[in-house]
mmCIF file of C-alpha atoms in Angstrom:
data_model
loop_
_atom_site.group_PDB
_atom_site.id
_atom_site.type_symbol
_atom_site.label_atom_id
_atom_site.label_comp_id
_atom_site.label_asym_id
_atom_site.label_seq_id
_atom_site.Cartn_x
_atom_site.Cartn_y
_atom_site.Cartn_z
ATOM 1 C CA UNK O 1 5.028 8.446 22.375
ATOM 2 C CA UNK O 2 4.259 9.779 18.532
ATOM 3 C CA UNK O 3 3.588 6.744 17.482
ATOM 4 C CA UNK O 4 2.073 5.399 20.022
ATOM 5 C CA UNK O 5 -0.368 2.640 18.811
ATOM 6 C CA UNK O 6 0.358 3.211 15.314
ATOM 7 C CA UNK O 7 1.996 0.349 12.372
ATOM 8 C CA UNK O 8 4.296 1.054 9.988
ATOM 9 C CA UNK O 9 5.965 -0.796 7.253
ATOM 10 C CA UNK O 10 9.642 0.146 5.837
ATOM 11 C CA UNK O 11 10.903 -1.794 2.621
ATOM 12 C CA UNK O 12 14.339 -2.210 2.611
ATOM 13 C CA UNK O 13 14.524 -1.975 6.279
ATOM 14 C CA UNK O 14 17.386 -4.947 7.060
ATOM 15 C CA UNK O 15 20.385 -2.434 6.783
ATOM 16 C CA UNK O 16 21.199 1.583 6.048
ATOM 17 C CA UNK O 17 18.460 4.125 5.613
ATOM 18 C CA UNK O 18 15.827 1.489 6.146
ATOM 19 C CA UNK O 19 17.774 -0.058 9.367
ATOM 20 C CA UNK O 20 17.510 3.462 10.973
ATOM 21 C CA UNK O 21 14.261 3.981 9.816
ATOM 22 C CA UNK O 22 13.378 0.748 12.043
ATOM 23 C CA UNK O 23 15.039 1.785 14.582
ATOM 24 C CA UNK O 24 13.759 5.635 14.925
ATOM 25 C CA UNK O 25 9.487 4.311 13.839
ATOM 26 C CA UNK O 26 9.755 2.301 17.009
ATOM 27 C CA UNK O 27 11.714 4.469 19.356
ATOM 28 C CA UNK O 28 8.740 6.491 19.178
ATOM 29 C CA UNK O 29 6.101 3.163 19.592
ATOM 30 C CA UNK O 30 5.257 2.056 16.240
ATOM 31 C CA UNK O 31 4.940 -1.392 15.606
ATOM 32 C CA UNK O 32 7.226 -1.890 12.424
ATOM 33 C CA UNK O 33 7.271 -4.876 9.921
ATOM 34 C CA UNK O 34 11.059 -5.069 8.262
ATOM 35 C CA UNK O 35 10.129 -6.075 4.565
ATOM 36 C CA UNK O 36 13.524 -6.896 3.047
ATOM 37 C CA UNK O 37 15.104 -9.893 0.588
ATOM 38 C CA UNK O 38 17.843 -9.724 3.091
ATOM 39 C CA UNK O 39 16.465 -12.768 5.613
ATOM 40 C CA UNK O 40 19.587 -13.027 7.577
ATOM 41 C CA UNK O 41 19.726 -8.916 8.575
ATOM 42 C CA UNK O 42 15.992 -8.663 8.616
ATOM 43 C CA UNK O 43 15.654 -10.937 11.086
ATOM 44 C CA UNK O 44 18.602 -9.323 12.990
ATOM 45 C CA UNK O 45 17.463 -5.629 13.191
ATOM 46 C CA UNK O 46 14.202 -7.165 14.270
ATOM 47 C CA UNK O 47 15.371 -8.243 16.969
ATOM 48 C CA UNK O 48 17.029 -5.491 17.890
ATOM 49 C CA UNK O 49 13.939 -3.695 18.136
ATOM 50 C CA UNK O 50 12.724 -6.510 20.412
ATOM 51 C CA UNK O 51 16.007 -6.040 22.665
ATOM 52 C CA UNK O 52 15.246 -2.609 23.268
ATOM 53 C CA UNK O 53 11.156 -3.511 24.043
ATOM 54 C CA UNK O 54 10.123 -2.182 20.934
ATOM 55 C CA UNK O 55 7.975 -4.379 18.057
ATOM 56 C CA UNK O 56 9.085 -5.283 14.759
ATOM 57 C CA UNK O 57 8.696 -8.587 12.941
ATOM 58 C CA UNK O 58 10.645 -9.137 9.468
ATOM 59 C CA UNK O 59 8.530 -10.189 6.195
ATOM 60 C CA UNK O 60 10.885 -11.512 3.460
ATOM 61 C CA UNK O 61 9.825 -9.380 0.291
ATOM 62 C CA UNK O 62 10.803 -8.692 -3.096
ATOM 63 C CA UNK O 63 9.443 -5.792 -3.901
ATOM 64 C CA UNK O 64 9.274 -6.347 -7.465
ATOM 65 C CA UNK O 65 6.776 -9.224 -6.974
ATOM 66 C CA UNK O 66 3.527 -8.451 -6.733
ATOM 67 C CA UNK O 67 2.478 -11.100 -4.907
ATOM 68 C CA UNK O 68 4.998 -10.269 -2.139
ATOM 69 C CA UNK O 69 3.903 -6.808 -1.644
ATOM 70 C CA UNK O 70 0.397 -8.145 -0.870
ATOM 71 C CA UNK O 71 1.522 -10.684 1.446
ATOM 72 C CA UNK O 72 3.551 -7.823 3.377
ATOM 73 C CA UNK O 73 0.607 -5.282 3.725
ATOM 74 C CA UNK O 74 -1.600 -8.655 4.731
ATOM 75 C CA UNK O 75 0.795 -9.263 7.343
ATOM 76 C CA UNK O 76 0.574 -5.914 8.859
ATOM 77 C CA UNK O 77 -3.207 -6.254 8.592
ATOM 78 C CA UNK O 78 -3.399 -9.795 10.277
ATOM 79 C CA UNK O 79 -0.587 -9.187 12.907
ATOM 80 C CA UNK O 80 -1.642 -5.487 14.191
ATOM 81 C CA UNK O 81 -5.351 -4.185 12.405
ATOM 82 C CA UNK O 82 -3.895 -1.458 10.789
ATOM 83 C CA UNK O 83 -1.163 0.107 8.591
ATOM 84 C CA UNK O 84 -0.640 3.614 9.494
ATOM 85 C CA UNK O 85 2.730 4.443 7.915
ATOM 86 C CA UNK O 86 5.276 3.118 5.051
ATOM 87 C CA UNK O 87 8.378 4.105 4.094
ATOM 88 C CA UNK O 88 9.150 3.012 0.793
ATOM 89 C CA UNK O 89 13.112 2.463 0.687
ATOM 90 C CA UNK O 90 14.223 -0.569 -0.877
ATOM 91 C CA UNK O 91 16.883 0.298 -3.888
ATOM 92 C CA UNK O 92 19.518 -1.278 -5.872
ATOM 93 C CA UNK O 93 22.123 1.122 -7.172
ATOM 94 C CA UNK O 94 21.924 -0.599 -11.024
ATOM 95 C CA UNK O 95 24.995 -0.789 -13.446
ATOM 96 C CA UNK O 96 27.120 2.111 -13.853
ATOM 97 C CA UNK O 97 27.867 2.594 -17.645
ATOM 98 C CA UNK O 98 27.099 4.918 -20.339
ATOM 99 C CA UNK O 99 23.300 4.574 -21.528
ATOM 100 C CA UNK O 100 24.198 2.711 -25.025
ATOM 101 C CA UNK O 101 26.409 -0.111 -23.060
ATOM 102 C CA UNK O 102 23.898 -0.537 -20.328
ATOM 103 C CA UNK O 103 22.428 -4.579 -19.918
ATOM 104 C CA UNK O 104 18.712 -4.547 -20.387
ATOM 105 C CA UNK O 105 18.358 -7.268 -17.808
ATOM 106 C CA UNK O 106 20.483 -4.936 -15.324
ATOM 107 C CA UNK O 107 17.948 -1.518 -16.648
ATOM 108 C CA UNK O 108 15.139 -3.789 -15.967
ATOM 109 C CA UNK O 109 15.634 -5.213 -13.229
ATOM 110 C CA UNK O 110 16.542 -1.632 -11.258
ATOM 111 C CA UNK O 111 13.390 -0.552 -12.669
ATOM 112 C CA UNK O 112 11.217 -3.483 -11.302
ATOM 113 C CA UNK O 113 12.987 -2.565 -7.418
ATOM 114 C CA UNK O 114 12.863 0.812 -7.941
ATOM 115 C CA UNK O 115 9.788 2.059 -10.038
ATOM 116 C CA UNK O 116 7.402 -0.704 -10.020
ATOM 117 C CA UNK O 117 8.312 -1.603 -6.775
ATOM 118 C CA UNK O 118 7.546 1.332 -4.805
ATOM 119 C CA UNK O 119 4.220 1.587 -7.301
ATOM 120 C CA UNK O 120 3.081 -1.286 -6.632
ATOM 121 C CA UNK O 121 3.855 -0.893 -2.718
ATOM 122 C CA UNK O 122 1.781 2.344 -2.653
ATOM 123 C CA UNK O 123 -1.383 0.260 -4.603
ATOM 124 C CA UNK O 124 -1.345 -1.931 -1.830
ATOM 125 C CA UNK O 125 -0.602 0.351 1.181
ATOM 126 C CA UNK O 126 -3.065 3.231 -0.324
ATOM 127 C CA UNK O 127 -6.283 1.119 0.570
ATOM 128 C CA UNK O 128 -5.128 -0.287 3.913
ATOM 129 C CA UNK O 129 -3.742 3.297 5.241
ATOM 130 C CA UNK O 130 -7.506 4.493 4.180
ATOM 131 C CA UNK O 131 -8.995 1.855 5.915
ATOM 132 C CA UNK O 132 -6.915 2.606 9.240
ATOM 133 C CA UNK O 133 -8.319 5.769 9.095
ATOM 134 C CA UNK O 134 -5.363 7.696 7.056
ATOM 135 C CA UNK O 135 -2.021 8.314 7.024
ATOM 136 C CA UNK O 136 1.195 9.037 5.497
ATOM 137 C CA UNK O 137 3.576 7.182 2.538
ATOM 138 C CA UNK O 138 7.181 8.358 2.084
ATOM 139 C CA UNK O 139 8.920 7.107 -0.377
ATOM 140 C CA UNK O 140 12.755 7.207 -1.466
ATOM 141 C CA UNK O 141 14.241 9.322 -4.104
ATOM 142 C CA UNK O 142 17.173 10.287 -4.490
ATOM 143 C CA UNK O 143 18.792 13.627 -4.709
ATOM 144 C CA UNK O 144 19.348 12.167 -8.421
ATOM 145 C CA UNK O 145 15.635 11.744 -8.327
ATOM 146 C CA UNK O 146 15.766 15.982 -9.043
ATOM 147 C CA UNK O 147 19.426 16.411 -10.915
ATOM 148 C CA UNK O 148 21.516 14.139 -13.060
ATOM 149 C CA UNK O 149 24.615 12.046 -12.538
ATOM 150 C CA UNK O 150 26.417 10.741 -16.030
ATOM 151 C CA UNK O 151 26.745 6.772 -16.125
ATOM 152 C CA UNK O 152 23.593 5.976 -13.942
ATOM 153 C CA UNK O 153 20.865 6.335 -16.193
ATOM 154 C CA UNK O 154 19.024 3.715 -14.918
ATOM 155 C CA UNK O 155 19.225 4.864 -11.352
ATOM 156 C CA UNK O 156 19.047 8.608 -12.318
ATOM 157 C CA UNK O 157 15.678 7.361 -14.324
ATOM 158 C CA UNK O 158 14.289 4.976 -11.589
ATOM 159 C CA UNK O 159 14.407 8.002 -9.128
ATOM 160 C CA UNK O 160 13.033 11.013 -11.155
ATOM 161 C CA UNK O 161 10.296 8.450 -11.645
ATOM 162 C CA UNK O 162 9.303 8.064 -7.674
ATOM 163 C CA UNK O 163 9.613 11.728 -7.507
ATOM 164 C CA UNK O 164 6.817 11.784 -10.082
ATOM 165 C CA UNK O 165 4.548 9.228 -9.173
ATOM 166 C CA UNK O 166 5.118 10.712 -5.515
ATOM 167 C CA UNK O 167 3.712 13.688 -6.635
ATOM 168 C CA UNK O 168 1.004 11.996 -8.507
ATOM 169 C CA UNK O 169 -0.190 10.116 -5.902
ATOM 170 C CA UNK O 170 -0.533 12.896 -3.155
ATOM 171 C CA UNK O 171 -2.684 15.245 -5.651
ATOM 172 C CA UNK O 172 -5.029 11.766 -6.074
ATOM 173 C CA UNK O 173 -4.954 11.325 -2.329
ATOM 174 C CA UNK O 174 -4.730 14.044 -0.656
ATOM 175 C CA UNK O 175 -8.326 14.917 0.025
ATOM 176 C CA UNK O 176 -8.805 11.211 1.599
ATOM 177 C CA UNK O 177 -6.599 11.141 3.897
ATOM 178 C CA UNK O 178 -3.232 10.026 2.620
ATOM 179 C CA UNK O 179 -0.696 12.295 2.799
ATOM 180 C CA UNK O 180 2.436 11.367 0.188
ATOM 181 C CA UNK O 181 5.940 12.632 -0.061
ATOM 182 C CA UNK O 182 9.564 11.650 -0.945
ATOM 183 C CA UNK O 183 12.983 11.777 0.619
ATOM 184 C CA UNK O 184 15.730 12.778 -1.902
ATOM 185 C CA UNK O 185 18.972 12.157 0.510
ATOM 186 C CA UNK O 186 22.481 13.089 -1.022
ATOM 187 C CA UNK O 187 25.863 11.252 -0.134
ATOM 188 C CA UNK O 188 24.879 9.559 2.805
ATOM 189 C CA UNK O 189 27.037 6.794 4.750
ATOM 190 C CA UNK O 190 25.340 3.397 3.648
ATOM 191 C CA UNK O 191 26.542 0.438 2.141
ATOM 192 C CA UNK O 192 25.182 1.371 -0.811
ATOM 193 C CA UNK O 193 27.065 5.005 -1.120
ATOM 194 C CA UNK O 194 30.403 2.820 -0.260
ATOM 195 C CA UNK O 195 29.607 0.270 -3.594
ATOM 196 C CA UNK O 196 28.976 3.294 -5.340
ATOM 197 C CA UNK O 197 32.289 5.264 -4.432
ATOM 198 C CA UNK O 198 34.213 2.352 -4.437
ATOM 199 C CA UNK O 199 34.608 2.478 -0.389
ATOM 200 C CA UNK O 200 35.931 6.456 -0.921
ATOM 201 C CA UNK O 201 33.425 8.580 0.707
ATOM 202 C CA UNK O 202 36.052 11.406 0.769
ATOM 203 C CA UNK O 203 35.267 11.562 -2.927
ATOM 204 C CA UNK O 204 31.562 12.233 -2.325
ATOM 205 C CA UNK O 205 31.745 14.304 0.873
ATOM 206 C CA UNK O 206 33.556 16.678 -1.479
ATOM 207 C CA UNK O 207 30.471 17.528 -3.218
ATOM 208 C CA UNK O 208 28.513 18.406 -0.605
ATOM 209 C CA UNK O 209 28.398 21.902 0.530
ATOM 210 C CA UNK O 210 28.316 21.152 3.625
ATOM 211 C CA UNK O 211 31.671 19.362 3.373
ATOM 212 C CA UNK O 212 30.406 16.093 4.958
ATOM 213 C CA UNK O 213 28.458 12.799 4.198
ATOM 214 C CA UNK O 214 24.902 12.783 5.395
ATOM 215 C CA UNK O 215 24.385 9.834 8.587
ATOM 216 C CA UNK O 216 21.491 7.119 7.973
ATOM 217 C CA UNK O 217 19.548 8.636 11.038
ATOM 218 C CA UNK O 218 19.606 12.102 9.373
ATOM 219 C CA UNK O 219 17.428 10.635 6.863
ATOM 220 C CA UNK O 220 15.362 8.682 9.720
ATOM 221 C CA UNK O 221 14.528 11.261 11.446
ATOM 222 C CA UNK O 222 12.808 12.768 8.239
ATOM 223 C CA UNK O 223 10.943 10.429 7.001
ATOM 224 C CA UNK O 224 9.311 9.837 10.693
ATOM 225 C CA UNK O 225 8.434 13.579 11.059
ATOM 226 C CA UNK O 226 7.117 13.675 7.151
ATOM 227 C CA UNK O 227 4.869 10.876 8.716
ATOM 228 C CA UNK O 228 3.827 12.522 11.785
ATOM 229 C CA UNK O 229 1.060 15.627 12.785
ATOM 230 C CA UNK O 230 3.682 17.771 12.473
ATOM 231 C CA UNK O 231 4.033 17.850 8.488
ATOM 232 C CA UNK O 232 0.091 17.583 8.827
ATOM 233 C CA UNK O 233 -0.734 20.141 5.874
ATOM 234 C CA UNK O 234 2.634 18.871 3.871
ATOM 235 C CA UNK O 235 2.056 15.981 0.654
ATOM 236 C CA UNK O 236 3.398 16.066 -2.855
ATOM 237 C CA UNK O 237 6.822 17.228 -0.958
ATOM 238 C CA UNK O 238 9.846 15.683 -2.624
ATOM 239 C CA UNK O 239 12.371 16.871 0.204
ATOM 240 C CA UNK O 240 16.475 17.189 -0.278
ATOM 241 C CA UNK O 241 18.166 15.793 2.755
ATOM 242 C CA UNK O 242 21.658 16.636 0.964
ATOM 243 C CA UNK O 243 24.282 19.191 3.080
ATOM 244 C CA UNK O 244 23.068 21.592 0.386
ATOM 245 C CA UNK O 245 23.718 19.422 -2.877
ATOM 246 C CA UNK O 246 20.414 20.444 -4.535
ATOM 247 C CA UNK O 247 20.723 24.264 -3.931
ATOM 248 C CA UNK O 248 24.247 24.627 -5.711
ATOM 249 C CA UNK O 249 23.048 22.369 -8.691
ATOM 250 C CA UNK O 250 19.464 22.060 -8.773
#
């Protein structure tokens, strides 16, 4: 199979995006740890993975704890020898309000998740990837992560950050063997898009030029070939998985 003797972590990987992630990394044989605050579901889509003779093992982490990220790359160290792949996808949607009424606590705190979180993530994966030999980081942005969306600064903010740093990174890594790129999905069917459109995806599928809302596995089935030999000579990529979104307003 692709990944056939290969580890990969996914943050955020109990439920949406992440979930299918899981589930599509070890369809094609990679050994997946399910980093995720979410015990309960972690533990659940791990062993789904099981049920269908895959591997996955669930490491509770808060990605906006330092300490936690280096306990999940350890684990993937100790557990398998290696860390080939990471897909970094955990994400809060933050507080919806003009900028001047926004809660610092609730800016902050989708900034630790969201910024430092996948920096820090891609600190400790960076090393471990290199010592495995190389290979590839994806990270999640956001279609909002290249355009704007009034009323979610700090998630508009948050995202056009992991585009940069994305971009950052690959340029520092890309001669050692680390190839770096981004997802920037549109509307796509997640708990999260349902919080956000108060459980009317109607309203967001209307935006999309494609008249439709994107499916978690469309998104999966990116990020594993952005990881694989087949995007070998692609990094610094921040890639619109959006029916079309980006090309009408971009």
């Amino acid at each position: 199979m692709m990944f056939s003797e290969k580890v990969a972590i996914v943050t955020g990987g109990s439920s949406g995006i992440g979930y299918s992630t899981v589930i599509e990394m070890s369809s094609r044989g990679a050994a997946v740890i399910i980093a995720d605050v979410d015990e309960e579901n972690g533990e659940a889509a791990a062993k789904s993975v099981k049920d269908k003779g895959g591997i996955a093992l669930f490491k509770y982490t808060d990605v906006s704890n330092a300490t936690h990220i280096s306990e999940m790359v350890e684990k993937s160290l100790t557990e398998f020898g290696r860390l080939d792949f990471a897909y970094n996808n955990a994400g809060i949607e933050g507080q919806q309000a003009l900028l001047a009424e926004q809660k610092m606590t609730e800016v902050q705190h989708a900034f630790d998740v969201m910024i430092n979180g996948v920096y820090m993530s891609m600190q400790a994966q960076i090393p471990a990837i290199m010592e495995s030999g190389g290979g590839a980081i994806v990270n999640a942005s956001s279609i909002w992560g290249l355009n704007c969306w009034p009323e979610w600064s700090p998630y508009m903010t948050a995202k056009h950050a992991v585009s940069g740093m994305t971009k950052a990174a690959a340029l520092e890594y890309a001669a050692k063997g680390v190839r770096i790129n981004a997802v920037a999905p549109g509307p796509i069917l997640t708990p999260l898009l349902l919080r956000g459109w108060k459980n009317d995806p109607d309203k967001a599928s209307g935006r999309v030029p494609m008249k439709r809302i994107g499916r978690p596995e469309e998104v999966a089935n990116a990020v594993c070939w952005l990881c694989s030999n087949e995007s070998s000579f692609i990094t610094g990529h921040v890639m619109p998985i959006d029916g079309g979104m980006n090309a009408e307003i971009g």
